[in-house]
Short mmCIF file of C-alpha atoms in Angstrom, two decimals:
data_model
loop_
_atom_site.label_atom_id
_atom_site.label_comp_id
_atom_site.label_asym_id
_atom_site.label_seq_id
_atom_site.Cartn_x
_atom_site.Cartn_y
_atom_site.Cartn_z
CA MET A 1 -22.21 -10.13 -12.33
CA LYS A 2 -19.04 -12.21 -12.26
CA LEU A 3 -15.98 -10.44 -10.86
CA THR A 4 -12.43 -11.63 -11.31
CA THR A 5 -8.99 -10.46 -10.24
CA LYS A 6 -5.38 -11.32 -10.83
CA ARG A 7 -3.33 -12.96 -8.14
CA HIS A 8 0.39 -12.50 -7.73
CA ALA A 9 2.94 -14.36 -5.70
CA ARG A 10 3.25 -12.74 -2.30
CA ARG A 11 6.74 -11.92 -1.15
CA ARG A 12 6.99 -12.88 2.48
CA GLY A 13 9.94 -12.48 4.81
CA LEU A 14 11.30 -14.67 7.56
CA THR A 15 9.25 -15.50 10.65
CA VAL A 16 10.53 -15.34 14.20
CA ALA A 17 12.49 -18.50 15.09
CA ALA A 18 10.91 -20.68 17.77
CA VAL A 19 12.67 -20.86 21.08
CA GLY A 20 14.37 -24.28 21.32
CA ALA A 21 13.86 -26.57 24.27
CA ALA A 22 16.44 -29.18 25.30
CA LEU A 23 15.22 -32.74 25.21
CA ALA A 24 16.50 -35.03 27.97
CA LEU A 25 16.75 -38.58 26.75
CA VAL A 26 16.90 -41.24 29.41
CA LEU A 27 17.77 -44.80 28.47
CA ALA A 28 16.89 -47.43 31.00
CA ALA A 29 18.21 -50.98 30.86
CA CYS A 30 15.58 -53.61 30.17
CA GLY A 31 15.46 -57.22 31.27
CA GLY A 32 14.85 -59.48 34.27
CA ALA A 33 15.79 -58.75 37.84
CA ASP A 34 18.92 -60.89 37.67
CA GLU A 35 20.15 -59.17 34.52
CA ALA A 36 19.54 -55.78 36.08
CA ALA A 37 21.61 -56.78 39.04
CA ASP A 38 24.44 -58.21 36.95
CA GLU A 39 24.64 -55.57 34.17
CA PRO A 40 25.06 -51.79 34.68
CA ALA A 41 22.48 -49.50 33.00
CA GLU A 42 23.66 -47.54 29.97
CA THR A 43 23.00 -43.88 30.78
CA GLU A 44 25.46 -41.94 28.62
CA GLU A 45 24.69 -40.73 25.09
CA PRO A 46 27.35 -41.06 22.41
CA GLU A 47 29.38 -37.86 21.97
CA GLU A 48 28.26 -37.52 18.34
CA GLU A 49 24.55 -37.40 19.29
CA GLU A 50 25.25 -34.86 22.04
CA ALA A 51 27.01 -32.61 19.54
CA GLU A 52 24.10 -32.81 17.06
CA GLU A 53 21.61 -32.04 19.83
CA ALA A 54 23.62 -28.99 20.89
CA GLU A 55 23.73 -27.73 17.30
CA GLU A 56 19.94 -28.08 16.99
CA GLU A 57 19.41 -26.12 20.22
CA GLU A 58 21.75 -23.37 19.05
CA ALA A 59 19.99 -23.11 15.66
CA GLU A 60 16.59 -22.75 17.35
CA GLU A 61 17.68 -19.98 19.70
CA PRO A 62 16.35 -16.53 18.64
CA ALA A 63 18.82 -13.78 17.86
CA ALA A 64 19.94 -11.83 20.90
CA LEU A 65 18.15 -8.46 21.04
CA ASP A 66 21.16 -6.20 20.96
CA LEU A 67 19.61 -3.23 19.08
CA SER A 68 16.38 -1.33 19.61
CA VAL A 69 14.35 1.28 17.77
CA SER A 70 11.23 3.21 18.72
CA PHE A 71 9.24 5.36 16.30
CA ARG A 72 5.85 6.78 15.38
CA VAL A 73 3.61 5.80 12.48
CA ALA A 74 0.62 7.94 11.47
CA ASP A 75 -2.05 7.84 8.77
CA GLY A 76 -5.44 9.33 7.99
CA TYR A 77 -7.36 6.15 7.23
CA PRO A 78 -10.13 4.38 9.17
CA PRO A 79 -9.06 0.97 10.54
CA SER A 80 -10.96 -0.98 7.86
CA ASN A 81 -9.26 0.84 4.98
CA PRO A 82 -7.25 -1.57 2.77
CA ASN A 83 -4.30 0.81 3.01
CA VAL A 84 -4.20 0.06 6.74
CA VAL A 85 -5.05 -3.64 6.77
CA GLY A 86 -2.81 -4.67 3.88
CA GLY A 87 -0.31 -1.84 4.19
CA GLY A 88 0.27 0.10 7.40
CA GLN A 89 -0.70 -2.58 9.91
CA PHE A 90 1.10 -5.27 7.93
CA PHE A 91 4.24 -3.09 7.96
CA ILE A 92 3.99 -2.58 11.73
CA ASP A 93 3.50 -6.29 12.44
CA ARG A 94 6.32 -7.34 10.15
CA MET A 95 8.70 -4.73 11.58
CA ILE A 96 8.22 -6.26 15.03
CA GLU A 97 8.48 -9.86 13.82
CA GLU A 98 11.41 -9.42 11.48
CA GLY A 99 13.14 -7.13 13.95
CA ALA A 100 13.06 -9.87 16.58
CA ALA A 101 14.47 -12.35 14.05
CA ARG A 102 17.37 -9.97 13.41
CA GLY A 103 18.01 -9.16 17.05
CA ILE A 104 16.32 -5.73 16.94
CA GLU A 105 13.66 -4.77 19.46
CA VAL A 106 11.02 -2.64 17.71
CA GLU A 107 8.48 -0.42 19.48
CA ILE A 108 5.95 1.52 17.40
CA ASP A 109 3.40 4.14 18.46
CA TYR A 110 0.59 4.11 15.90
CA PHE A 111 -1.69 7.10 15.29
CA GLY A 112 -4.45 6.12 12.84
CA ASP A 113 -7.57 7.71 11.40
CA GLN A 114 -6.24 11.30 11.45
CA SER A 115 -5.58 11.18 15.20
CA LEU A 116 -2.22 12.93 14.73
CA ALA A 117 -2.85 14.93 11.55
CA THR A 118 -5.41 15.19 8.77
CA GLN A 119 -4.63 13.76 5.36
CA ALA A 120 -4.05 17.27 4.05
CA GLU A 121 -1.54 17.95 6.85
CA MET A 122 0.29 14.64 6.68
CA PHE A 123 2.97 15.60 4.15
CA ASP A 124 4.28 18.41 6.38
CA THR A 125 3.82 16.24 9.47
CA ILE A 126 6.29 13.73 8.03
CA GLY A 127 8.74 16.27 6.63
CA ASP A 128 8.85 18.21 9.88
CA GLY A 129 9.42 15.07 11.96
CA VAL A 130 6.18 15.25 13.94
CA THR A 131 5.82 11.62 12.93
CA ASP A 132 8.68 9.41 11.80
CA VAL A 133 6.60 7.45 9.29
CA GLY A 134 3.34 8.56 7.73
CA ALA A 135 0.97 7.95 4.82
CA VAL A 136 0.10 10.45 2.10
CA ALA A 137 -2.03 10.56 -1.05
CA LEU A 138 0.26 12.06 -3.67
CA SER A 139 -2.59 13.75 -5.54
CA TYR A 140 -2.99 16.09 -2.58
CA PHE A 141 0.59 17.27 -3.10
CA ALA A 142 0.96 17.15 -6.89
CA GLU A 143 2.78 20.46 -7.00
CA VAL A 144 5.40 19.32 -4.48
CA VAL A 145 6.32 15.99 -6.12
CA PRO A 146 5.07 16.54 -9.68
CA GLY A 147 6.92 13.70 -11.42
CA ALA A 148 5.26 11.17 -9.15
CA GLY A 149 1.96 12.07 -10.81
CA ILE A 150 2.81 9.66 -13.64
CA SER A 151 1.01 6.86 -11.81
CA GLU A 152 -2.23 8.87 -11.91
CA LEU A 153 -2.45 9.03 -15.71
CA PRO A 154 -5.56 7.37 -17.21
CA GLY A 155 -5.09 3.70 -17.99
CA ARG A 156 -1.51 3.59 -16.74
CA PHE A 157 -2.24 0.31 -14.94
CA SER A 158 -5.21 -1.92 -14.20
CA ASP A 159 -3.63 -4.04 -11.47
CA SER A 160 -2.61 -2.65 -8.07
CA TYR A 161 0.18 -5.17 -7.55
CA LEU A 162 1.87 -4.38 -10.86
CA GLY A 163 1.24 -0.66 -10.49
CA GLY A 164 2.89 -0.71 -7.07
CA GLN A 165 5.89 -2.70 -8.27
CA ILE A 166 6.45 -0.42 -11.26
CA MET A 167 6.04 2.77 -9.25
CA TYR A 168 8.37 1.62 -6.48
CA GLN A 169 11.14 0.84 -8.97
CA LEU A 170 10.58 4.08 -10.86
CA ILE A 171 10.88 6.05 -7.63
CA GLN A 172 14.20 4.44 -6.77
CA GLU A 173 15.57 5.09 -10.26
CA GLU A 174 14.11 8.44 -11.27
CA LEU A 175 12.00 10.16 -8.62
CA LEU A 176 13.73 9.70 -5.27
CA ASP A 177 15.24 13.20 -5.31
CA GLU A 178 11.75 14.75 -5.39
CA PHE A 179 11.04 13.17 -2.02
CA LEU A 180 14.48 13.65 -0.46
CA ALA A 181 14.15 17.37 -1.21
CA GLN A 182 11.13 17.29 1.13
CA ASN A 183 13.11 15.40 3.82
CA MET A 184 11.31 12.10 3.28
CA ARG A 185 11.87 8.72 1.64
CA PRO A 186 9.17 6.35 0.26
CA LEU A 187 8.97 3.00 2.05
CA PHE A 188 6.16 1.37 0.10
CA VAL A 189 3.57 2.26 -2.49
CA MET A 190 -0.16 1.68 -2.45
CA ALA A 191 -1.22 1.95 -6.10
CA LEU A 192 -4.97 2.18 -5.67
CA PRO A 193 -7.15 0.32 -8.19
CA PRO A 194 -8.22 2.39 -11.20
CA TYR A 195 -10.80 5.07 -10.48
CA ASN A 196 -14.44 4.61 -11.46
CA LEU A 197 -17.45 6.91 -11.27
CA PHE A 198 -20.14 6.77 -8.56
CA THR A 199 -23.30 8.86 -8.98
CA ILE A 200 -26.61 9.42 -7.29
CA ASP A 201 -28.96 9.62 -10.28
CA GLY A 202 -29.07 7.27 -13.25
CA PRO A 203 -26.62 4.68 -14.61
CA ILE A 204 -23.45 5.91 -16.31
CA GLU A 205 -22.80 4.86 -19.91
CA THR A 206 -21.02 7.74 -21.67
CA PRO A 207 -19.27 10.98 -20.67
CA GLU A 208 -22.52 12.82 -21.51
CA ASP A 209 -24.10 11.17 -18.45
CA VAL A 210 -21.78 13.11 -16.11
CA ALA A 211 -21.45 16.32 -18.10
CA GLY A 212 -21.79 19.30 -15.79
CA LEU A 213 -21.98 17.23 -12.59
CA ASN A 214 -19.92 18.20 -9.57
CA ILE A 215 -17.70 15.16 -9.01
CA ARG A 216 -15.39 14.72 -6.04
CA SER A 217 -11.76 14.29 -7.10
CA PRO A 218 -8.60 13.94 -5.00
CA GLY A 219 -6.81 16.48 -7.20
CA GLY A 220 -3.79 16.22 -9.47
CA VAL A 221 -4.21 14.25 -12.69
CA CYS A 222 -7.51 12.83 -11.38
CA SER A 223 -8.98 16.33 -11.54
CA ASP A 224 -7.65 16.72 -15.10
CA SER A 225 -9.42 13.48 -16.07
CA THR A 226 -12.64 14.51 -14.35
CA GLU A 227 -12.67 17.80 -16.25
CA ALA A 228 -11.78 16.04 -19.53
CA ILE A 229 -14.99 13.98 -19.43
CA GLY A 230 -17.06 17.13 -19.00
CA ALA A 231 -17.66 17.05 -15.24
CA ASN A 232 -16.64 19.66 -12.69
CA ALA A 233 -13.82 18.41 -10.47
CA VAL A 234 -14.35 19.30 -6.81
CA GLN A 235 -11.15 18.59 -4.93
CA MET A 236 -11.61 17.37 -1.38
CA PRO A 237 -10.25 14.68 0.96
CA VAL A 238 -12.08 11.37 0.72
CA SER A 239 -13.12 11.71 4.36
CA ASP A 240 -15.23 14.78 3.46
CA GLN A 241 -17.23 13.24 0.61
CA TYR A 242 -19.99 11.61 2.70
CA ILE A 243 -21.22 14.94 4.08
CA ALA A 244 -20.69 16.62 0.70
CA LEU A 245 -23.00 14.05 -0.92
CA GLU A 246 -25.61 14.55 1.82
CA ARG A 247 -25.54 18.32 1.39
CA GLY A 248 -25.60 18.20 -2.41
CA THR A 249 -22.21 19.88 -2.70
CA ILE A 250 -21.19 17.05 -5.02
CA GLU A 251 -23.30 14.76 -7.19
CA GLY A 252 -20.82 11.97 -7.63
CA VAL A 253 -17.39 10.62 -6.78
CA ASN A 254 -14.35 9.58 -8.79
CA GLY A 255 -12.61 6.78 -6.90
CA PRO A 256 -11.72 3.07 -6.50
CA HIS A 257 -14.25 0.60 -5.16
CA SER A 258 -11.84 -0.82 -2.60
CA ASN A 259 -11.02 2.46 -0.91
CA LEU A 260 -14.46 4.04 -1.04
CA ARG A 261 -16.19 1.23 0.83
CA PRO A 262 -14.72 2.24 4.24
CA TYR A 263 -16.31 5.67 3.70
CA GLN A 264 -19.83 4.23 3.13
CA ILE A 265 -20.04 5.34 -0.49
CA GLU A 266 -22.97 2.94 -0.98
CA GLU A 267 -25.08 5.07 1.37
CA GLY A 268 -24.65 8.21 -0.69
CA THR A 269 -24.67 6.93 -4.28
CA ASN A 270 -26.70 4.42 -6.29
CA TYR A 271 -24.74 3.75 -9.47
CA ALA A 272 -21.13 2.98 -10.35
CA THR A 273 -18.97 1.87 -13.26
CA THR A 274 -16.60 -1.07 -13.00
CA ASN A 275 -14.16 -0.89 -15.92
CA LEU A 276 -13.14 2.76 -16.23
CA ALA A 277 -9.60 3.84 -15.50
CA LEU A 278 -10.03 7.60 -15.29
CA CYS A 279 -6.92 7.82 -13.13
CA SER A 280 -5.44 6.27 -10.03
CA VAL A 281 -3.92 7.65 -6.87
CA THR A 282 -0.65 6.45 -5.47
CA ASN A 283 -0.63 6.54 -1.70
CA MET A 284 2.65 6.01 0.10
CA TYR A 285 4.06 5.49 3.53
CA LEU A 286 7.14 7.69 3.83
CA VAL A 287 9.84 7.96 6.47
CA ASN A 288 11.37 11.22 7.65
CA GLU A 289 14.83 11.26 6.08
CA ASP A 290 16.64 12.92 8.99
CA TRP A 291 15.31 10.29 11.39
CA PHE A 292 16.06 7.48 8.94
CA GLN A 293 19.68 8.59 8.48
CA SER A 294 20.14 8.81 12.27
CA GLN A 295 19.53 5.06 12.62
CA PRO A 296 22.22 2.34 12.51
CA GLN A 297 22.63 0.54 9.19
CA GLU A 298 20.99 -2.61 10.57
CA ILE A 299 17.81 -0.71 11.38
CA GLN A 300 17.82 1.10 8.05
CA ASP A 301 18.11 -2.24 6.27
CA LEU A 302 15.24 -3.67 8.33
CA ILE A 303 12.96 -0.75 7.46
CA ILE A 304 13.76 -0.92 3.73
CA ASP A 305 13.38 -4.71 3.56
CA VAL A 306 10.03 -4.73 5.36
CA GLY A 307 8.88 -1.85 3.16
CA ILE A 308 9.63 -3.88 0.01
CA GLU A 309 7.74 -6.85 1.46
CA THR A 310 4.77 -4.62 2.30
CA ASN A 311 4.83 -3.13 -1.19
CA ALA A 312 4.02 -6.58 -2.62
CA ASN A 313 1.53 -7.52 0.07
CA VAL A 314 -0.60 -4.40 -0.18
CA GLY A 315 -0.81 -4.67 -3.97
CA ASN A 316 -2.34 -8.12 -3.75
CA PHE A 317 -4.57 -7.01 -0.88
CA LEU A 318 -5.94 -4.06 -2.86
CA ASN A 319 -6.74 -6.27 -5.84
CA ASP A 320 -8.71 -8.63 -3.61
CA ALA A 321 -10.43 -5.78 -1.76
CA ASN A 322 -11.55 -4.17 -5.00
CA ILE A 323 -13.39 -7.29 -6.14
CA ALA A 324 -14.87 -7.89 -2.68
CA SER A 325 -16.11 -4.30 -2.54
CA GLN A 326 -17.83 -4.54 -5.93
CA GLU A 327 -19.60 -7.69 -4.78
CA TYR A 328 -20.66 -5.97 -1.57
CA PHE A 329 -22.06 -2.95 -3.43
CA VAL A 330 -24.19 -5.23 -5.64
CA GLU A 331 -25.51 -7.05 -2.57
CA TYR A 332 -26.28 -3.70 -0.93
CA GLY A 333 -28.43 -2.76 -3.91
CA MET A 334 -26.25 -0.51 -6.03
CA GLU A 335 -26.33 -0.87 -9.80
CA LEU A 336 -22.84 -1.52 -11.23
CA ASN A 337 -22.16 -1.65 -14.95
CA GLU A 338 -19.38 -1.92 -17.50
CA VAL A 339 -19.18 0.77 -20.16
CA ASP A 340 -18.05 0.93 -23.77
CA LEU A 341 -14.60 2.47 -23.34
CA GLY A 342 -14.47 4.07 -26.81
CA PRO A 343 -16.14 7.41 -25.92
CA TRP A 344 -14.22 7.61 -22.64
CA ASP A 345 -10.83 6.99 -24.27
CA ALA A 346 -11.60 9.70 -26.79
CA ALA A 347 -12.46 12.17 -24.04
CA LEU A 348 -9.29 11.32 -22.11
CA ALA A 349 -6.97 11.28 -25.12
CA ASP A 350 -5.17 14.55 -24.33
CA VAL A 351 -4.66 14.11 -20.57
CA GLN A 352 -1.31 12.33 -20.91
CA SER A 353 0.15 14.68 -23.54
CA GLU A 354 -0.90 17.71 -21.49
CA TRP A 355 0.80 16.19 -18.44
CA VAL A 356 4.02 15.67 -20.43
CA GLU A 357 3.90 19.29 -21.58
CA ARG A 358 3.33 20.47 -18.02
CA MET A 359 6.30 18.43 -16.79
CA GLU A 360 8.52 19.92 -19.48
CA GLY A 361 7.64 23.36 -18.16
CA LEU A 362 8.96 22.21 -14.76
CA GLY A 363 12.18 20.83 -16.23
CA ILE A 364 11.03 17.21 -15.89
CA ASP A 365 11.25 14.71 -18.75
CA GLY A 366 7.69 13.46 -18.53
CA GLN A 367 7.88 11.42 -21.72
CA GLY A 368 11.09 9.85 -20.46
CA LEU A 369 9.29 8.79 -17.28
CA ILE A 370 6.48 7.25 -19.31
CA ASP A 371 8.97 5.37 -21.49
CA ARG A 372 10.81 4.06 -18.44
CA TRP A 373 7.49 3.02 -16.83
CA ASP A 374 6.69 0.98 -19.94
CA GLU A 375 10.14 -0.64 -19.87
CA ILE A 376 9.79 -1.65 -16.23
CA GLU A 377 6.30 -3.02 -16.87
CA ALA A 378 7.60 -5.12 -19.79
CA SER A 379 10.33 -6.55 -17.56
CA LEU A 380 7.96 -7.76 -14.82
#
């Protein structure tokens, strides 16, 4: 099976300037012994060259570290998770590097793999200031930030980079108040690749193949999609699915190839689809708003700028990881297959309109958000 992915230009920031070293140039007079005795050696550089050399040294000097910031970052992902490698760890590294380039000393205490809080606890952990920056899966908190569920709608995007770029812009324009009301601000988005189905028994071709099965779902719109295809959505954190498969609590999983591999999905299932887009989940790293506003403007700008850079990097990383994971599953022995999307699209036809209706009941212009999403996508 041949697997392909889109590549997008990565937006990279500045690197730390190298520390300059002065070069001492010594000119010695050449010639015979008599000439050396008769003519003085020329040892002085012209003033113009000295000035140029001084300018080069000054340009190579790193910025003086006249500001400092120390904060905590927490997430619930194992170290190999693409959200960490392409997102959280990239953000940490770039904060330190770019901070030094701007004259800001950055110290970060990192708490990964649920060492500070579980994924289900992380939203409150950020809002309450237990951690200054943390990662959440929005589907776990769909009732708290309902408008942000737009990115979970079936088929909304097929490319993590584009999905992340669209969602980040939409948040800044339309959805920021949902997060500020919870005392947090999004720094970067991880638009996970579209969700596919993984099952234990038999290949999946049509919705009838999963009818009545208990399928793990992260919640939110993903649960709506799981129910729409005739399965029973069992909401649970991704970290719980391995044991649930072993115990028979669930018979399949709805998720992206890239982000299920760190949880050994290949050990608990045998079949998976490759081209469904039942939903997606937008994960985010958010900063506590009180802490953010307490920082000098220079530090706020650093955090926002590095967040934007990470937003682009993690999108590309997720695209690559999704393809690599599919290839790994095939090598492991799983059976992966494409499906005819017609029956699936028919089953999912009402999920978006029902979401719009639900948003209207909350006083949110869901159709307006969809229209603006489409406009942003067309502009990219």
